[in-house]
């Protein structure tokens, strides 16, 4: 009695509700990374006290450029924990934010880090991940940096695929990703997976890097155009990565080099050494009597291979086409090249580093001084107290007194945007940089990833 009208009204309301939901879904799909339905619920539920803990809420934005690359950004709602409708801020643009047109399928690439500030909580460091699918869509995710500097598991938005045929210069957005940063777990180890490699040293080359493992063996990764990552067996006490070759100091004091040898830079000299440095087209070693010798471009055509003039040095480094020594008598720096010019840089300095066409030295007071080519700002060292400095191809990195890393110069591949966290050493390469953490793990940023 009377139920027919009520049932009809309910059916009509259900139909209208379905139509409204379909229309909303269509609108969302038109402006999102993919037409994947966002999960229902969450927003309309009551928010209890537990939900008011610091919460990170972000979404990914992406647009296709005229050159075929895809630019991505992040939007943040600091009040995501309130349960109110999202209020997205302006797009945050990472320094490294362009997904290349010719990326390899199913390989995650990452942006440089961004910092977001949830209401009522500490700052959180995140980065955007992206990988190309076999159907030419791009999948996106978010990662949070955990305590100690490692990165957590990828956080996947429900709507996270950038379409292959997206219109140029039109921003599309993902569905929100909301999580509690305090409770973010460390990524679980796969059953039977080996423990992470532990290193005691790392050095960055042109397009590759090498590390000295705690067991004395050498591991190299990255570009291998000349066999520069094919490290030989045996025990080493030091390793150095050059432009297209690498050298290692064995535990018996001899030097072995591998990789490119067009300028005889891999023809290591005989004898006993305490240090080795692989550069662009030459290599150098420090003998046990504190004299330095080099081989390769500008040196191998001479009989002596001596560092000219033959002074006692406490350190020697090979650059692109020259070598620098830290003179024992007064801690000044002398650099020589194939012309045997000898400009002197007065210290006192405690460490030196040679890059592509520039050089840097660490002063006794912790200040960094750089000279040479400054076409990309690579010699514009910032103020502050440093523990170490490393000159790369067209950029420079330094380890600050608080164990964080600062980089300056060319950042076209993100090589001058360091990873967050604390480090014990840093090395700047050609298009990348790598840092050694206190737990023995290596983190790299720029063109290549870590080991």
CSV table of C-alpha atoms in Angstrom, one decimal:
chain,number,residue,atom,x,y,z
A,1,UNK,CA,0.0,0.0,0.0
A,2,UNK,CA,1.8,3.1,-1.2
A,3,UNK,CA,5.1,1.2,-1.6
A,4,UNK,CA,5.0,1.4,-5.4
A,5,UNK,CA,5.5,5.2,-5.4
A,6,UNK,CA,8.2,5.0,-2.7
A,7,UNK,CA,10.0,2.3,-4.7
A,8,UNK,CA,9.7,4.3,-7.9
A,9,UNK,CA,11.2,7.4,-6.1
A,10,UNK,CA,14.1,5.3,-4.8
A,11,UNK,CA,14.7,3.8,-8.2
A,12,UNK,CA,14.7,7.3,-9.7
A,13,UNK,CA,17.1,8.5,-7.1
A,14,UNK,CA,19.4,5.6,-7.7
A,15,UNK,CA,19.3,6.2,-11.4
A,16,UNK,CA,20.1,9.9,-10.9
A,17,UNK,CA,22.9,9.0,-8.5
A,18,UNK,CA,24.4,6.6,-11.0
A,19,UNK,CA,24.2,9.3,-13.7
A,20,UNK,CA,25.8,11.9,-11.5
A,21,UNK,CA,28.6,9.5,-10.5
A,22,UNK,CA,29.2,8.6,-14.1
A,23,UNK,CA,29.4,12.3,-15.1
A,24,UNK,CA,31.8,13.0,-12.3
A,25,UNK,CA,34.0,10.0,-13.2
A,26,UNK,CA,34.0,11.2,-16.8
A,27,UNK,CA,35.1,14.6,-15.8
A,28,UNK,CA,37.9,13.2,-13.6
A,29,UNK,CA,39.0,10.9,-16.3
A,30,UNK,CA,39.3,13.7,-18.7
A,31,UNK,CA,41.7,15.7,-16.5
A,32,UNK,CA,43.6,12.9,-14.8
A,33,UNK,CA,46.6,10.7,-15.6
A,34,UNK,CA,44.4,7.8,-16.5
A,35,UNK,CA,40.7,6.9,-16.5
A,36,UNK,CA,41.1,4.6,-13.5
A,37,UNK,CA,38.4,5.0,-10.9
A,38,UNK,CA,39.5,6.6,-7.6
A,39,UNK,CA,38.8,4.5,-4.5
A,40,UNK,CA,35.5,5.3,-2.8
A,41,UNK,CA,35.2,6.3,0.8
A,42,UNK,CA,37.6,8.0,3.1
A,43,UNK,CA,36.5,11.5,2.5
A,44,UNK,CA,33.0,11.1,3.9
A,45,UNK,CA,33.9,9.1,6.9
A,46,UNK,CA,34.1,10.7,10.3
A,47,UNK,CA,37.7,11.6,11.3
A,48,UNK,CA,38.7,10.4,14.7
A,49,UNK,CA,41.7,11.5,16.8
A,50,UNK,CA,44.0,8.9,15.3
A,51,UNK,CA,43.4,10.4,11.8
A,52,UNK,CA,44.7,13.8,13.0
A,53,UNK,CA,48.2,12.6,13.2
A,54,UNK,CA,50.5,14.4,10.7
A,55,UNK,CA,49.4,13.3,7.3
A,56,UNK,CA,51.0,13.9,3.9
A,57,UNK,CA,48.6,14.4,1.0
A,58,UNK,CA,50.0,14.9,-2.5
A,59,UNK,CA,49.0,14.4,-6.1
A,60,UNK,CA,51.2,14.2,-9.3
A,61,UNK,CA,50.7,16.6,-12.2
A,62,UNK,CA,52.2,16.0,-15.6
A,63,UNK,CA,52.2,17.6,-19.1
A,64,UNK,CA,53.6,16.5,-22.5
A,65,UNK,CA,56.1,19.0,-24.0
A,66,UNK,CA,56.5,19.8,-27.7
A,67,UNK,CA,59.8,17.9,-27.7
A,68,UNK,CA,58.1,14.6,-26.6
A,69,UNK,CA,59.4,14.8,-23.0
A,70,UNK,CA,56.9,14.7,-20.1
A,71,UNK,CA,57.3,17.2,-17.4
A,72,UNK,CA,56.0,16.3,-13.9
A,73,UNK,CA,55.3,18.3,-10.7
A,74,UNK,CA,53.8,17.7,-7.3
A,75,UNK,CA,50.9,19.4,-5.6
A,76,UNK,CA,50.5,19.3,-1.8
A,77,UNK,CA,47.6,19.8,0.6
A,78,UNK,CA,49.1,20.4,4.1
A,79,UNK,CA,45.6,19.8,5.7
A,80,UNK,CA,45.0,16.5,4.1
A,81,UNK,CA,44.4,15.0,7.6
A,82,UNK,CA,41.2,17.1,8.2
A,83,UNK,CA,38.9,15.1,5.9
A,84,UNK,CA,37.8,18.4,4.3
A,85,UNK,CA,37.8,18.7,0.5
A,86,UNK,CA,41.4,18.9,-0.9
A,87,UNK,CA,42.9,22.3,-1.3
A,88,UNK,CA,45.8,21.8,-3.7
A,89,UNK,CA,48.6,24.3,-3.6
A,90,UNK,CA,50.7,25.5,-6.5
A,91,UNK,CA,52.7,23.0,-8.6
A,92,UNK,CA,56.1,22.2,-7.0
A,93,UNK,CA,58.7,21.7,-9.8
A,94,UNK,CA,61.6,19.4,-9.0
A,95,UNK,CA,64.9,20.5,-10.5
A,96,UNK,CA,65.0,17.1,-12.3
A,97,UNK,CA,61.5,16.7,-13.6
A,98,UNK,CA,61.5,15.7,-17.3
A,99,UNK,CA,60.8,12.2,-18.4
A,100,UNK,CA,62.8,11.5,-21.6
A,101,UNK,CA,61.0,10.7,-24.8
A,102,UNK,CA,63.2,7.6,-25.4
A,103,UNK,CA,63.1,6.1,-22.0
A,104,UNK,CA,63.5,2.3,-21.5
A,105,UNK,CA,60.4,0.3,-20.8
A,106,UNK,CA,59.7,-0.8,-17.2
A,107,UNK,CA,62.6,1.1,-15.7
A,108,UNK,CA,61.8,3.5,-12.8
A,109,UNK,CA,63.3,7.0,-13.1
A,110,UNK,CA,63.1,9.5,-10.3
A,111,UNK,CA,62.9,13.2,-9.9
A,112,UNK,CA,65.1,15.3,-7.6
A,113,UNK,CA,63.7,15.5,-4.0
A,114,UNK,CA,61.0,17.9,-2.9
A,115,UNK,CA,60.1,19.0,0.7
A,116,UNK,CA,56.5,19.2,1.8
A,117,UNK,CA,55.2,20.4,5.2
A,118,UNK,CA,52.2,18.7,6.6
A,119,UNK,CA,50.2,20.7,9.2
A,120,UNK,CA,51.3,19.7,12.7
A,121,UNK,CA,54.2,17.7,11.6
A,122,UNK,CA,57.9,17.9,10.5
A,123,UNK,CA,59.0,18.4,6.9
A,124,UNK,CA,58.9,15.3,4.7
A,125,UNK,CA,61.2,14.7,1.7
A,126,UNK,CA,59.5,13.0,-1.3
A,127,UNK,CA,60.3,12.4,-4.9
A,128,UNK,CA,58.3,11.4,-8.0
A,129,UNK,CA,58.9,8.1,-9.7
A,130,UNK,CA,58.0,7.4,-13.4
A,131,UNK,CA,58.4,4.4,-15.7
A,132,UNK,CA,57.3,3.7,-19.3
A,133,UNK,CA,54.8,1.0,-20.0
A,134,UNK,CA,54.9,-1.3,-23.0
A,135,UNK,CA,51.8,0.5,-24.3
A,136,UNK,CA,53.6,3.8,-24.2
A,137,UNK,CA,51.7,5.1,-21.1
A,138,UNK,CA,53.8,6.5,-18.2
A,139,UNK,CA,53.1,5.2,-14.7
A,140,UNK,CA,53.7,7.5,-11.8
A,141,UNK,CA,54.3,7.0,-8.1
A,142,UNK,CA,55.6,8.8,-5.0
A,143,UNK,CA,58.4,7.9,-2.6
A,144,UNK,CA,59.1,9.2,0.8
A,145,UNK,CA,62.7,9.5,2.2
A,146,UNK,CA,63.0,7.5,5.4
A,147,UNK,CA,65.3,8.0,8.4
A,148,UNK,CA,68.9,7.4,7.4
A,149,UNK,CA,68.4,8.6,3.8
A,150,UNK,CA,66.9,5.5,2.2
A,151,UNK,CA,63.7,5.6,0.2
A,152,UNK,CA,60.5,3.8,1.0
A,153,UNK,CA,58.2,1.7,-1.1
A,154,UNK,CA,56.5,3.4,-4.1
A,155,UNK,CA,53.1,4.8,-3.2
A,156,UNK,CA,50.8,4.3,-6.1
A,157,UNK,CA,47.8,6.6,-6.8
A,158,UNK,CA,44.7,4.8,-8.0
A,159,UNK,CA,44.7,7.0,-11.1
A,160,UNK,CA,48.4,7.1,-12.1
A,161,UNK,CA,48.8,6.5,-15.8
A,162,UNK,CA,49.7,9.3,-18.2
A,163,UNK,CA,48.2,8.5,-21.6
A,164,UNK,CA,50.4,7.9,-24.7
A,165,UNK,CA,48.4,10.4,-26.8
A,166,UNK,CA,48.2,13.2,-24.3
A,167,UNK,CA,47.7,16.7,-25.7
A,168,UNK,CA,50.8,19.0,-25.6
A,169,UNK,CA,51.0,21.6,-22.8
A,170,UNK,CA,48.0,20.4,-20.8
A,171,UNK,CA,48.4,19.5,-17.2
A,172,UNK,CA,46.8,16.2,-16.1
A,173,UNK,CA,46.6,15.1,-12.5
A,174,UNK,CA,46.6,11.8,-10.5
A,175,UNK,CA,44.3,10.9,-7.8
A,176,UNK,CA,45.5,11.8,-4.3
A,177,UNK,CA,48.1,9.8,-2.3
A,178,UNK,CA,47.6,10.2,1.5
A,179,UNK,CA,49.8,8.6,4.1
A,180,UNK,CA,51.1,9.0,7.6
A,181,UNK,CA,54.9,9.8,7.3
A,182,UNK,CA,55.6,8.7,10.9
A,183,UNK,CA,54.3,5.2,10.1
A,184,UNK,CA,56.0,4.9,6.7
A,185,UNK,CA,57.7,1.4,6.9
A,186,UNK,CA,61.1,0.5,5.6
A,187,UNK,CA,60.8,-1.4,2.3
A,188,UNK,CA,60.6,-5.1,3.2
A,189,UNK,CA,63.4,-7.4,2.1
A,190,UNK,CA,62.4,-10.0,-0.4
A,191,UNK,CA,62.7,-13.6,0.9
A,192,UNK,CA,66.2,-14.9,0.3
A,193,UNK,CA,67.3,-11.5,-1.1
A,194,UNK,CA,71.0,-10.7,-0.4
A,195,UNK,CA,71.8,-7.9,2.0
A,196,UNK,CA,72.7,-4.5,0.4
A,197,UNK,CA,76.3,-4.2,-0.7
A,198,UNK,CA,78.5,-2.4,1.8
A,199,UNK,CA,81.1,0.0,0.6
A,200,UNK,CA,84.1,1.7,2.2
A,201,UNK,CA,84.7,4.2,-0.7
A,202,UNK,CA,83.0,5.4,-3.9
A,203,UNK,CA,84.3,7.4,-6.9
A,204,UNK,CA,82.4,8.8,-9.9
A,205,UNK,CA,83.7,8.8,-13.4
A,206,UNK,CA,82.4,10.2,-16.7
A,207,UNK,CA,79.3,8.0,-17.1
A,208,UNK,CA,80.1,5.3,-14.5
A,209,UNK,CA,81.1,4.9,-10.9
A,210,UNK,CA,83.2,2.4,-8.9
A,211,UNK,CA,83.1,1.5,-5.2
A,212,UNK,CA,85.4,-0.4,-2.9
A,213,UNK,CA,83.5,-3.0,-1.0
A,214,UNK,CA,84.2,-3.8,2.6
A,215,UNK,CA,85.7,-7.2,1.6
A,216,UNK,CA,88.3,-5.4,-0.6
A,217,UNK,CA,86.8,-6.2,-4.0
A,218,UNK,CA,85.7,-3.5,-6.5
A,219,UNK,CA,82.3,-3.1,-8.0
A,220,UNK,CA,81.6,-0.7,-10.9
A,221,UNK,CA,78.3,0.3,-12.6
A,222,UNK,CA,76.9,2.7,-15.2
A,223,UNK,CA,78.2,3.3,-18.7
A,224,UNK,CA,80.4,0.6,-20.0
A,225,UNK,CA,81.3,1.8,-23.5
A,226,UNK,CA,85.0,1.0,-23.0
A,227,UNK,CA,84.8,-1.8,-20.4
A,228,UNK,CA,85.4,0.7,-17.6
A,229,UNK,CA,83.0,-1.1,-15.3
A,230,UNK,CA,84.6,-4.6,-15.9
A,231,UNK,CA,86.6,-4.5,-12.6
A,232,UNK,CA,89.1,-7.3,-12.3
A,233,UNK,CA,89.1,-9.8,-9.5
A,234,UNK,CA,91.4,-9.4,-6.4
A,235,UNK,CA,91.7,-7.3,-3.3
A,236,UNK,CA,92.1,-3.5,-3.5
A,237,UNK,CA,92.7,-0.7,-1.0
A,238,UNK,CA,91.5,2.1,-3.3
A,239,UNK,CA,89.6,2.6,-6.6
A,240,UNK,CA,89.3,5.6,-8.9
A,241,UNK,CA,86.9,6.1,-11.8
A,242,UNK,CA,88.0,8.2,-14.8
A,243,UNK,CA,86.3,9.4,-18.0
A,244,UNK,CA,86.2,6.0,-19.8
A,245,UNK,CA,88.6,4.0,-17.7
A,246,UNK,CA,89.1,3.0,-14.1
A,247,UNK,CA,92.2,2.2,-11.9
A,248,UNK,CA,92.6,0.4,-8.6
A,249,UNK,CA,95.3,0.2,-6.0
A,250,UNK,CA,95.8,-3.4,-5.0
A,251,UNK,CA,96.6,-4.5,-1.5
A,252,UNK,CA,100.2,-5.3,-2.6
A,253,UNK,CA,100.8,-1.7,-3.6
A,254,UNK,CA,100.6,-2.2,-7.4
A,255,UNK,CA,98.1,-0.4,-9.7
A,256,UNK,CA,95.8,-2.1,-12.2
A,257,UNK,CA,93.7,-0.1,-14.7
A,258,UNK,CA,90.9,-1.2,-17.1
A,259,UNK,CA,88.7,0.4,-19.8
A,260,UNK,CA,89.6,3.0,-22.4
A,261,UNK,CA,93.3,3.1,-23.4
A,262,UNK,CA,93.5,5.3,-26.5
A,263,UNK,CA,95.9,7.6,-24.7
A,264,UNK,CA,97.7,4.8,-22.8
A,265,UNK,CA,95.8,6.0,-19.6
A,266,UNK,CA,95.2,2.4,-18.6
A,267,UNK,CA,98.9,1.3,-19.0
A,268,UNK,CA,99.7,1.6,-15.4
A,269,UNK,CA,103.4,1.9,-14.4
A,270,UNK,CA,105.2,-0.7,-12.3
A,271,UNK,CA,106.3,-0.1,-8.8
A,272,UNK,CA,104.8,0.5,-5.3
A,273,UNK,CA,102.1,3.1,-4.7
A,274,UNK,CA,100.0,4.5,-1.9
A,275,UNK,CA,97.3,6.2,-4.0
A,276,UNK,CA,95.9,6.3,-7.6
A,277,UNK,CA,93.8,8.7,-9.6
A,278,UNK,CA,92.1,8.1,-12.9
A,279,UNK,CA,91.3,11.2,-15.0
A,280,UNK,CA,90.1,12.0,-18.4
A,281,UNK,CA,92.9,11.0,-20.7
A,282,UNK,CA,95.6,10.2,-18.1
A,283,UNK,CA,96.1,8.5,-14.7
A,284,UNK,CA,98.4,9.3,-11.8
A,285,UNK,CA,99.9,7.5,-8.9
A,286,UNK,CA,101.6,8.5,-5.7
A,287,UNK,CA,104.7,6.4,-5.0
A,288,UNK,CA,105.8,5.3,-1.6
A,289,UNK,CA,108.6,7.9,-1.6
A,290,UNK,CA,106.0,10.7,-2.0
A,291,UNK,CA,106.8,11.4,-5.6
A,292,UNK,CA,104.0,11.5,-8.2
A,293,UNK,CA,104.0,9.9,-11.6
A,294,UNK,CA,101.4,10.0,-14.4
A,295,UNK,CA,100.8,8.1,-17.6
A,296,UNK,CA,98.6,8.8,-20.6
A,297,UNK,CA,98.1,12.0,-22.5
A,298,UNK,CA,100.9,14.5,-22.1
A,299,UNK,CA,103.0,12.0,-20.0
A,300,UNK,CA,103.5,8.6,-21.6
A,301,UNK,CA,105.5,10.1,-24.5
A,302,UNK,CA,108.2,11.1,-22.0
A,303,UNK,CA,110.7,8.6,-20.5
A,304,UNK,CA,110.3,9.7,-16.9
A,305,UNK,CA,106.5,10.1,-16.6
A,306,UNK,CA,107.4,12.4,-13.7
A,307,UNK,CA,105.1,14.9,-12.2
A,308,UNK,CA,107.0,18.1,-13.4
A,309,UNK,CA,108.7,19.5,-11.6
A,310,UNK,CA,109.5,16.4,-9.4
A,311,UNK,CA,108.4,17.7,-6.0
A,312,UNK,CA,107.3,15.7,-3.0
A,313,UNK,CA,103.5,15.7,-2.7
A,314,UNK,CA,101.1,14.4,-0.2
A,315,UNK,CA,98.3,13.9,-2.8
A,316,UNK,CA,98.0,13.7,-6.6
A,317,UNK,CA,94.8,13.9,-8.8
A,318,UNK,CA,94.3,13.5,-12.5
A,319,UNK,CA,92.0,15.8,-14.3
A,320,UNK,CA,90.7,15.8,-17.8
A,321,UNK,CA,94.0,16.7,-19.4
A,322,UNK,CA,96.2,17.8,-16.5
A,323,UNK,CA,97.3,16.7,-13.0
A,324,UNK,CA,97.5,18.5,-9.7
A,325,UNK,CA,99.6,17.8,-6.6
A,326,UNK,CA,99.4,18.9,-3.0
A,327,UNK,CA,103.0,20.0,-2.3
A,328,UNK,CA,104.3,18.7,1.0
A,329,UNK,CA,106.4,21.7,1.9
A,330,UNK,CA,103.7,24.4,2.1
A,331,UNK,CA,100.4,22.7,1.3
A,332,UNK,CA,100.0,24.7,-1.9
A,333,UNK,CA,98.6,23.2,-5.1
A,334,UNK,CA,100.6,22.8,-8.3
A,335,UNK,CA,98.8,21.8,-11.6
A,336,UNK,CA,100.6,20.7,-14.7
A,337,UNK,CA,99.4,19.7,-18.2
A,338,UNK,CA,101.0,18.5,-21.4
A,339,UNK,CA,102.5,22.0,-21.9
A,340,UNK,CA,104.1,21.7,-18.5
A,341,UNK,CA,102.8,25.1,-17.4
A,342,UNK,CA,102.9,25.3,-13.6
A,343,UNK,CA,100.5,27.8,-12.1
A,344,UNK,CA,100.7,27.7,-8.3
A,345,UNK,CA,97.7,28.1,-6.0
A,346,UNK,CA,98.7,29.1,-2.5
A,347,UNK,CA,97.1,27.4,0.5
A,348,UNK,CA,97.3,26.1,2.9
A,349,UNK,CA,95.1,23.3,1.6
A,350,UNK,CA,94.3,19.9,3.0
A,351,UNK,CA,92.8,18.2,0.0
A,352,UNK,CA,92.5,18.7,-3.8
A,353,UNK,CA,90.2,17.5,-6.6
A,354,UNK,CA,90.4,17.8,-10.4
A,355,UNK,CA,87.4,17.9,-12.6
A,356,UNK,CA,86.8,18.3,-16.3
A,357,UNK,CA,88.4,21.7,-16.8
A,358,UNK,CA,88.3,23.1,-13.3
A,359,UNK,CA,89.9,22.3,-9.9
A,360,UNK,CA,89.0,22.6,-6.3
A,361,UNK,CA,90.8,22.5,-3.0
A,362,UNK,CA,89.8,22.3,0.6
A,363,UNK,CA,91.3,25.0,2.8
A,364,UNK,CA,92.7,24.3,6.3
A,365,UNK,CA,89.7,26.3,7.7
A,366,UNK,CA,87.1,24.2,5.9
A,367,UNK,CA,86.5,26.7,3.1
A,368,UNK,CA,86.4,25.5,-0.5
A,369,UNK,CA,88.3,27.3,-3.3
A,370,UNK,CA,87.8,26.5,-7.0
A,371,UNK,CA,89.4,27.8,-10.2
A,372,UNK,CA,89.4,27.1,-13.9
A,373,UNK,CA,86.4,26.8,-16.3
A,374,UNK,CA,83.3,28.4,-14.8
A,375,UNK,CA,80.9,28.2,-17.8
A,376,UNK,CA,78.3,26.5,-15.6
A,377,UNK,CA,79.1,28.0,-12.2
A,378,UNK,CA,81.2,25.0,-11.2
A,379,UNK,CA,83.8,27.1,-9.5
A,380,UNK,CA,81.3,29.3,-7.5
A,381,UNK,CA,81.8,27.5,-4.3
A,382,UNK,CA,79.3,28.4,-1.6
A,383,UNK,CA,80.4,29.6,1.8
A,384,UNK,CA,80.5,27.2,4.8
A,385,UNK,CA,82.7,24.7,6.4
A,386,UNK,CA,83.3,21.5,4.4
A,387,UNK,CA,84.9,18.2,5.2
A,388,UNK,CA,85.6,17.2,1.5
A,389,UNK,CA,85.2,18.5,-2.0
A,390,UNK,CA,84.9,16.7,-5.4
A,391,UNK,CA,85.1,18.4,-8.8
A,392,UNK,CA,83.1,16.7,-11.6
A,393,UNK,CA,82.7,17.3,-15.3
A,394,UNK,CA,80.9,20.6,-15.1
A,395,UNK,CA,79.7,20.6,-11.5
A,396,UNK,CA,81.2,20.3,-8.0
A,397,UNK,CA,80.0,18.7,-4.8
A,398,UNK,CA,81.2,19.1,-1.2
A,399,UNK,CA,80.5,17.3,2.1
A,400,UNK,CA,79.6,19.9,4.7
A,401,UNK,CA,80.6,19.9,8.3
A,402,UNK,CA,77.1,18.6,9.2
A,403,UNK,CA,77.5,15.6,6.9
A,404,UNK,CA,75.0,16.8,4.3
A,405,UNK,CA,76.0,17.4,0.7
A,406,UNK,CA,76.0,20.6,-1.3
A,407,UNK,CA,76.6,20.7,-5.1
A,408,UNK,CA,76.9,23.6,-7.6
A,409,UNK,CA,77.3,24.0,-11.3
A,410,UNK,CA,75.7,22.2,-14.2
A,411,UNK,CA,72.5,20.4,-13.2
A,412,UNK,CA,71.1,19.4,-16.6
A,413,UNK,CA,70.8,15.8,-15.5
A,414,UNK,CA,70.2,16.4,-11.8
A,415,UNK,CA,73.8,15.8,-10.9
A,416,UNK,CA,74.0,18.9,-8.8
A,417,UNK,CA,70.7,18.2,-6.9
A,418,UNK,CA,72.0,15.9,-4.1
A,419,UNK,CA,70.0,13.3,-2.3
A,420,UNK,CA,68.9,14.1,1.2
A,421,UNK,CA,70.3,12.6,4.4
A,422,UNK,CA,73.7,12.2,5.9
A,423,UNK,CA,76.9,11.1,4.1
A,424,UNK,CA,80.5,10.3,4.9
A,425,UNK,CA,81.9,10.9,1.4
A,426,UNK,CA,80.8,12.4,-1.9
A,427,UNK,CA,82.1,12.1,-5.5
A,428,UNK,CA,81.1,14.2,-8.5
A,429,UNK,CA,81.3,12.6,-11.9
A,430,UNK,CA,80.5,13.6,-15.4
A,431,UNK,CA,76.7,13.6,-15.4
A,432,UNK,CA,76.0,12.2,-12.0
A,433,UNK,CA,77.2,12.2,-8.4
A,434,UNK,CA,77.4,9.5,-5.7
A,435,UNK,CA,77.6,9.6,-1.9
A,436,UNK,CA,78.6,7.1,0.7
A,437,UNK,CA,76.4,6.8,3.8
A,438,UNK,CA,77.5,5.7,7.2
A,439,UNK,CA,75.9,2.3,6.8
A,440,UNK,CA,78.1,1.6,3.9
A,441,UNK,CA,75.4,2.0,1.2
A,442,UNK,CA,75.9,4.2,-1.9
A,443,UNK,CA,73.3,6.7,-3.2
A,444,UNK,CA,73.7,8.3,-6.6
A,445,UNK,CA,71.8,11.1,-8.3
A,446,UNK,CA,71.9,12.4,-11.9
A,447,UNK,CA,72.1,10.2,-15.0
A,448,UNK,CA,72.9,6.9,-13.3
A,449,UNK,CA,71.5,5.1,-10.3
A,450,UNK,CA,73.4,3.5,-7.4
A,451,UNK,CA,74.8,0.0,-7.5
